[in-house]
N, C-alpha and C. Protein backbone atom coordinates (compact mmCIF):
# COMPACT_ATOMS: atom_id res chain seq x y z
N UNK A 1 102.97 115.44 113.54
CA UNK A 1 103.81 114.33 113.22
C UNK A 1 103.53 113.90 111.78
N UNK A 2 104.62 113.32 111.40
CA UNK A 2 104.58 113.05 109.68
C UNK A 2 105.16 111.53 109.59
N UNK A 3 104.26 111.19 108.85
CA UNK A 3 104.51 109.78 108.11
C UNK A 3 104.26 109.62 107.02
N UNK A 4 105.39 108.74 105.78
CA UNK A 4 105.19 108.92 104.54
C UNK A 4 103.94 107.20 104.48
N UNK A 5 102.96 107.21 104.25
CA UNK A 5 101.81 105.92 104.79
C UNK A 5 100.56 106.36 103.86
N UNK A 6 100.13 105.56 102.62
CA UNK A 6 99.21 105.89 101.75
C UNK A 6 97.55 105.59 102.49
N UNK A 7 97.75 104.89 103.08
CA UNK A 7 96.47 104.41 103.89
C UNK A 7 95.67 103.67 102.86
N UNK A 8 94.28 103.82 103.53
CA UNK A 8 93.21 103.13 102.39
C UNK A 8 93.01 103.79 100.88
N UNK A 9 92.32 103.03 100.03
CA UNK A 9 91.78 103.52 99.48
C UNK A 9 90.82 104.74 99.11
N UNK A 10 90.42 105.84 98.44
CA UNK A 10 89.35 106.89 98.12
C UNK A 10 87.99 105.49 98.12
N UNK A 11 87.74 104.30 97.56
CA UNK A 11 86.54 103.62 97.44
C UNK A 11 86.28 102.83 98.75
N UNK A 12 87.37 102.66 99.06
CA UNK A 12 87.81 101.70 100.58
C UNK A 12 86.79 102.71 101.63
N UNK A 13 87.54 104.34 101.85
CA UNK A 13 86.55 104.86 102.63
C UNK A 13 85.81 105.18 102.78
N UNK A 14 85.18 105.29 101.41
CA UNK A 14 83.57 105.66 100.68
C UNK A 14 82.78 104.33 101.24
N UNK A 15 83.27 103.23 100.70
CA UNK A 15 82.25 102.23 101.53
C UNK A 15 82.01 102.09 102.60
N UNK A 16 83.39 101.89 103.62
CA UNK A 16 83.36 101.20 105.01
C UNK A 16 83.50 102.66 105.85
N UNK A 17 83.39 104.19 105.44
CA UNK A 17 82.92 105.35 106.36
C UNK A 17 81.67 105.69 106.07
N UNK A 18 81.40 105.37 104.86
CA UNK A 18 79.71 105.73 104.22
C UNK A 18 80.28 107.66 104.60
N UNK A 19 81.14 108.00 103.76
CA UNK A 19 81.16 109.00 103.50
C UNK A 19 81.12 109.24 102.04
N UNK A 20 81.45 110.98 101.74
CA UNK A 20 81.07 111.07 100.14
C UNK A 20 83.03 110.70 99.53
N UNK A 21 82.75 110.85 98.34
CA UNK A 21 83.94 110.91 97.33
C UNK A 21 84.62 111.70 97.92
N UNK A 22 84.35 113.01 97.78
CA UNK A 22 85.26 114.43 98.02
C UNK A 22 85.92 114.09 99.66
N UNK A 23 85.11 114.17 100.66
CA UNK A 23 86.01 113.65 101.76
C UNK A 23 86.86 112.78 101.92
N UNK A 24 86.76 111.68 101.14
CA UNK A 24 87.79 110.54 101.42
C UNK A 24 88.85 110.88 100.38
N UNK A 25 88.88 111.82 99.20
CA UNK A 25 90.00 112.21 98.39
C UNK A 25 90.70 113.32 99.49
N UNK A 26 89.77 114.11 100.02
CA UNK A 26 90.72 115.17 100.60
C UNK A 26 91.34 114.16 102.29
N UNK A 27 91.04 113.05 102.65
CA UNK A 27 91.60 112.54 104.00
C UNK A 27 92.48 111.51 103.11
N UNK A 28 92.26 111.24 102.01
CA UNK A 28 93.59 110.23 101.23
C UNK A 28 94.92 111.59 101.34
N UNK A 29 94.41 112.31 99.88
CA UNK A 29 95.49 113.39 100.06
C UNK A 29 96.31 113.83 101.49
N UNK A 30 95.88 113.99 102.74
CA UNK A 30 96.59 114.26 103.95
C UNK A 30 97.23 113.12 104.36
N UNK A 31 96.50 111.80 104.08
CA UNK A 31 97.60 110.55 104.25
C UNK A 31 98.93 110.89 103.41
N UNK A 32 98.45 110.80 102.50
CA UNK A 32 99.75 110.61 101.37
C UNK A 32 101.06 111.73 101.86
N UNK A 33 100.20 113.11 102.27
CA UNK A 33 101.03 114.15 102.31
C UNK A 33 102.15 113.63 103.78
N UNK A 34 101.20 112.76 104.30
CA UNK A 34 102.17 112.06 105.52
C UNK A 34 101.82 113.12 107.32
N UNK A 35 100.41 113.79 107.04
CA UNK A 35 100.14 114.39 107.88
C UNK A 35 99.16 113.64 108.81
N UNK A 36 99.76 112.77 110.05
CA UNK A 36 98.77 111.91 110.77
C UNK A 36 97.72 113.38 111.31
N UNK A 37 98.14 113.74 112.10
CA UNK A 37 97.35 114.70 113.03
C UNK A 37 96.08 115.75 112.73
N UNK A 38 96.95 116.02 111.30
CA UNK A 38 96.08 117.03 110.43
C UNK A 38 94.72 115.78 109.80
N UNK A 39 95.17 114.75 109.37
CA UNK A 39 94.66 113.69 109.00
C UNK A 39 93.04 113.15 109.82
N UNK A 40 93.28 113.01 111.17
CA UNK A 40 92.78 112.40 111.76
C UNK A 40 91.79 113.79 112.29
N UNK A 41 92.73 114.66 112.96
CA UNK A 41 91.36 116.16 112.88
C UNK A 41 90.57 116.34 111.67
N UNK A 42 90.61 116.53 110.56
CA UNK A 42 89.74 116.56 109.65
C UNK A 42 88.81 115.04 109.14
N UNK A 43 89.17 114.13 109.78
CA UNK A 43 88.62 112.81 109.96
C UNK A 43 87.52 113.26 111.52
N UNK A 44 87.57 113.86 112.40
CA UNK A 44 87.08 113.96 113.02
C UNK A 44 85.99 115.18 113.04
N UNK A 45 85.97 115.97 111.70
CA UNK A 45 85.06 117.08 111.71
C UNK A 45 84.20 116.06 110.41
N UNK A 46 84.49 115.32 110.40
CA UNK A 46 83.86 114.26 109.21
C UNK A 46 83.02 113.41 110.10
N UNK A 47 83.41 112.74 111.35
CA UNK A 47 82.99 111.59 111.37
C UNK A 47 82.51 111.54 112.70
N UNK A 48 83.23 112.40 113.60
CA UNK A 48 83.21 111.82 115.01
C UNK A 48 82.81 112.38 116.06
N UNK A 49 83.30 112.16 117.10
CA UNK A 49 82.88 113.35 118.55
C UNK A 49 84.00 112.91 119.44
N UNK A 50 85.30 113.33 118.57
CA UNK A 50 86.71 113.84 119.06
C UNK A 50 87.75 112.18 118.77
N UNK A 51 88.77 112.68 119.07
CA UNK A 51 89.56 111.97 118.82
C UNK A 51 90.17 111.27 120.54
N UNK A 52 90.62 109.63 120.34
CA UNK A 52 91.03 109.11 121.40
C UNK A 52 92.05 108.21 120.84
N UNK A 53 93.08 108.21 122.27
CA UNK A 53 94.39 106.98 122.13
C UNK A 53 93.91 105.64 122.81
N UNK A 54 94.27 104.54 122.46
CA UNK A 54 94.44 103.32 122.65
C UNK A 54 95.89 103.16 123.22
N UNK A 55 95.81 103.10 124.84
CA UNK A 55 97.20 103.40 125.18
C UNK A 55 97.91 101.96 125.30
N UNK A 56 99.29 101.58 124.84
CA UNK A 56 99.59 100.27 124.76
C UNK A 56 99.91 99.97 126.40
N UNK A 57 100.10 98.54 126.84
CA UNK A 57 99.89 97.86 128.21
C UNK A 57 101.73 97.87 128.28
N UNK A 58 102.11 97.88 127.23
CA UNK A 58 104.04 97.81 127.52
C UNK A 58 104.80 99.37 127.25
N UNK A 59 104.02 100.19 127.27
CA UNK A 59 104.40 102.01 127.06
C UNK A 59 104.96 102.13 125.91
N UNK A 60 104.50 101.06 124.63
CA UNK A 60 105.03 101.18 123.11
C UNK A 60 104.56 102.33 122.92
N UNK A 61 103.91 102.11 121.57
CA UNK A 61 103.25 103.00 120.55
C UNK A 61 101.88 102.89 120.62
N UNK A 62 101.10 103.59 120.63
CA UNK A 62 99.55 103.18 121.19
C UNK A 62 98.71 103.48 119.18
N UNK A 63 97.77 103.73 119.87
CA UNK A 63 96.57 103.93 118.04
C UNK A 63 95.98 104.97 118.67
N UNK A 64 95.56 106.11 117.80
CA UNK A 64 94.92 107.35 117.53
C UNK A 64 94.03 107.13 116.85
N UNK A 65 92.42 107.43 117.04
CA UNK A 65 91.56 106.99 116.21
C UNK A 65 90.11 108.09 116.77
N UNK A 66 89.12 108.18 115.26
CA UNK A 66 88.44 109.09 115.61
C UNK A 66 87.04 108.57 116.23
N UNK A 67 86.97 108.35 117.62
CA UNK A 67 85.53 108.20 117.97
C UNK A 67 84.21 108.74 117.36
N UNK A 68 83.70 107.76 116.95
CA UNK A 68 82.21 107.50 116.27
C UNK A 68 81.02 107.56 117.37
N UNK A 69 81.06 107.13 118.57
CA UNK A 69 80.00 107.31 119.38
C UNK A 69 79.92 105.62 119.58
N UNK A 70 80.63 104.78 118.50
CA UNK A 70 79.78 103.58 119.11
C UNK A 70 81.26 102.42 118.84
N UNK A 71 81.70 101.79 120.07
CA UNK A 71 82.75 100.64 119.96
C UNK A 71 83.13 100.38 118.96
N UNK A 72 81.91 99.19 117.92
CA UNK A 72 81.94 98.73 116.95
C UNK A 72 81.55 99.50 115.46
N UNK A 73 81.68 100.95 115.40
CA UNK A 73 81.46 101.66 114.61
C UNK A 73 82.92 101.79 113.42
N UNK A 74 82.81 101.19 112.77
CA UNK A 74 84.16 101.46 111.48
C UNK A 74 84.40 103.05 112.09
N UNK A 75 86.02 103.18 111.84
CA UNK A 75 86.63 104.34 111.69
C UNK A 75 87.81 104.28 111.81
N UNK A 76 88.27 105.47 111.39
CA UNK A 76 89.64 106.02 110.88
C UNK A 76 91.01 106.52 111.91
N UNK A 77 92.00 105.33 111.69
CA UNK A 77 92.66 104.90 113.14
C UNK A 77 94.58 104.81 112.46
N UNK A 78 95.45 105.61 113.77
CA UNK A 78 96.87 105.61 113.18
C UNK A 78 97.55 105.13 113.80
N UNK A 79 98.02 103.43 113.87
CA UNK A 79 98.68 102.74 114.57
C UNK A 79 100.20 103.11 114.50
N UNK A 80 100.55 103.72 115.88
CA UNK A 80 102.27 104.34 115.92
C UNK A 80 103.03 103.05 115.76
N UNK A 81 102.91 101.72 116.24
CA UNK A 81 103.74 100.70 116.30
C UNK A 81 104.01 100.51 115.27
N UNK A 82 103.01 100.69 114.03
CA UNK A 82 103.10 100.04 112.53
C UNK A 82 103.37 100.89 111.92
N UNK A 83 103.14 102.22 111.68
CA UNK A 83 103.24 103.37 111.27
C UNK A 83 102.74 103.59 110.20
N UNK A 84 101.12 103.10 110.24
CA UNK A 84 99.71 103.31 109.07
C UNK A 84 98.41 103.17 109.62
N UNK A 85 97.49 103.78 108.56
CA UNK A 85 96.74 104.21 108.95
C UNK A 85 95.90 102.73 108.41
N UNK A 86 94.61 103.25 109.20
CA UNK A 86 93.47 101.44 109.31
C UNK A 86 92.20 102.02 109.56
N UNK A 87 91.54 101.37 108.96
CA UNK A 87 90.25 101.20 109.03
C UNK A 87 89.53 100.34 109.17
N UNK A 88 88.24 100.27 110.47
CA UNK A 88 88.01 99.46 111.23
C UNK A 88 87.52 100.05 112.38
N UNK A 89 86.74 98.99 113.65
CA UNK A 89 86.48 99.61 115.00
C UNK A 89 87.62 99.58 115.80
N UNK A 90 87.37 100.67 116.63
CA UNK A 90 88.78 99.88 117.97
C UNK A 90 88.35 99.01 118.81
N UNK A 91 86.88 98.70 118.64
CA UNK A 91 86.85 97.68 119.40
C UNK A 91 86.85 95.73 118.94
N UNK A 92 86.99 96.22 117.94
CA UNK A 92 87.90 95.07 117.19
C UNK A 92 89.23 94.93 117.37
N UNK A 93 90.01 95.75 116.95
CA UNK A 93 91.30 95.96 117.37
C UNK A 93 91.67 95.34 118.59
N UNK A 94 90.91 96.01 119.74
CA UNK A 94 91.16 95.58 121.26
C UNK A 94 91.05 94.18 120.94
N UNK A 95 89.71 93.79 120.82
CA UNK A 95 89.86 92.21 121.10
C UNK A 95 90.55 91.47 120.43
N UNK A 96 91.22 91.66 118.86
CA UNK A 96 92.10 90.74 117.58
C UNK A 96 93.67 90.96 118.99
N UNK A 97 94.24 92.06 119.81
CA UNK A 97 95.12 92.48 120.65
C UNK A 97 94.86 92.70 121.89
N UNK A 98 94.31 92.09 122.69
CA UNK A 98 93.92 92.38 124.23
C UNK A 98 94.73 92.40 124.86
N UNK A 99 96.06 92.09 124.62
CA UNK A 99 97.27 92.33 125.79
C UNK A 99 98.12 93.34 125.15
N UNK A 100 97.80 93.95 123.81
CA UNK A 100 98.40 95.19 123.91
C UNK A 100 97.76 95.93 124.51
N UNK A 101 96.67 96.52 124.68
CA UNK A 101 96.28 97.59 125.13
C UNK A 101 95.97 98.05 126.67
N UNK A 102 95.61 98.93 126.99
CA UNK A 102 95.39 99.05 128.38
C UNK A 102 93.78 99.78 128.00
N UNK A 103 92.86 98.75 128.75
CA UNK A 103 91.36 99.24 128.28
C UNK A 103 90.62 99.25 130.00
């Protein structure tokens, strides 16, 4: 799936992924290119131990995001309702939206 969605910043994800330069230029570049999927798999050979949906409670658009191992762990997340990418925990998310989701 393709979305034209610049996302964060290259310094944005350097701080709040505590990753290097080069990764967050090459996961900017796949934003920009508008490649969620490709995006978020190579976010996940970066960051995580696989990728999970946040399924919405009304059968909208749910969030795709790359599990870190820990709730409150910052990471790299593609909200379908909004159609951009975020950075942040999902378990923030859940609670700022507790009646969107189905948890």
């Amino acid at each position: 799936m393709r979305f034209r969605n610049p996302g964060p910043s290259v310094a944005r994800m350097v701080k709040v992924l505590n990753i290097t330069k080069a990764q967050a230029a090459e996961l900017k570049a796949l934003m920009e290119d508008g490649y969620v999927h490709r995006t978020l798999e190579r976010a996940d050979e970066i960051l995580g131990f696989g990728r999970e949906y946040l399924t919405p409670s009304d059968g909208g658009n749910g969030v795709d995001y790359v599990n870190t191992g820990d709730t409150y762990t910052p990471t790299l997340m593609f909200d379908y309702e909004k159609s951009r990418f975020l950075l942040g925990s999902w378990g923030d998310l859940v609670e700022r939206q507790p009646s969107r989701f189905v948890v």
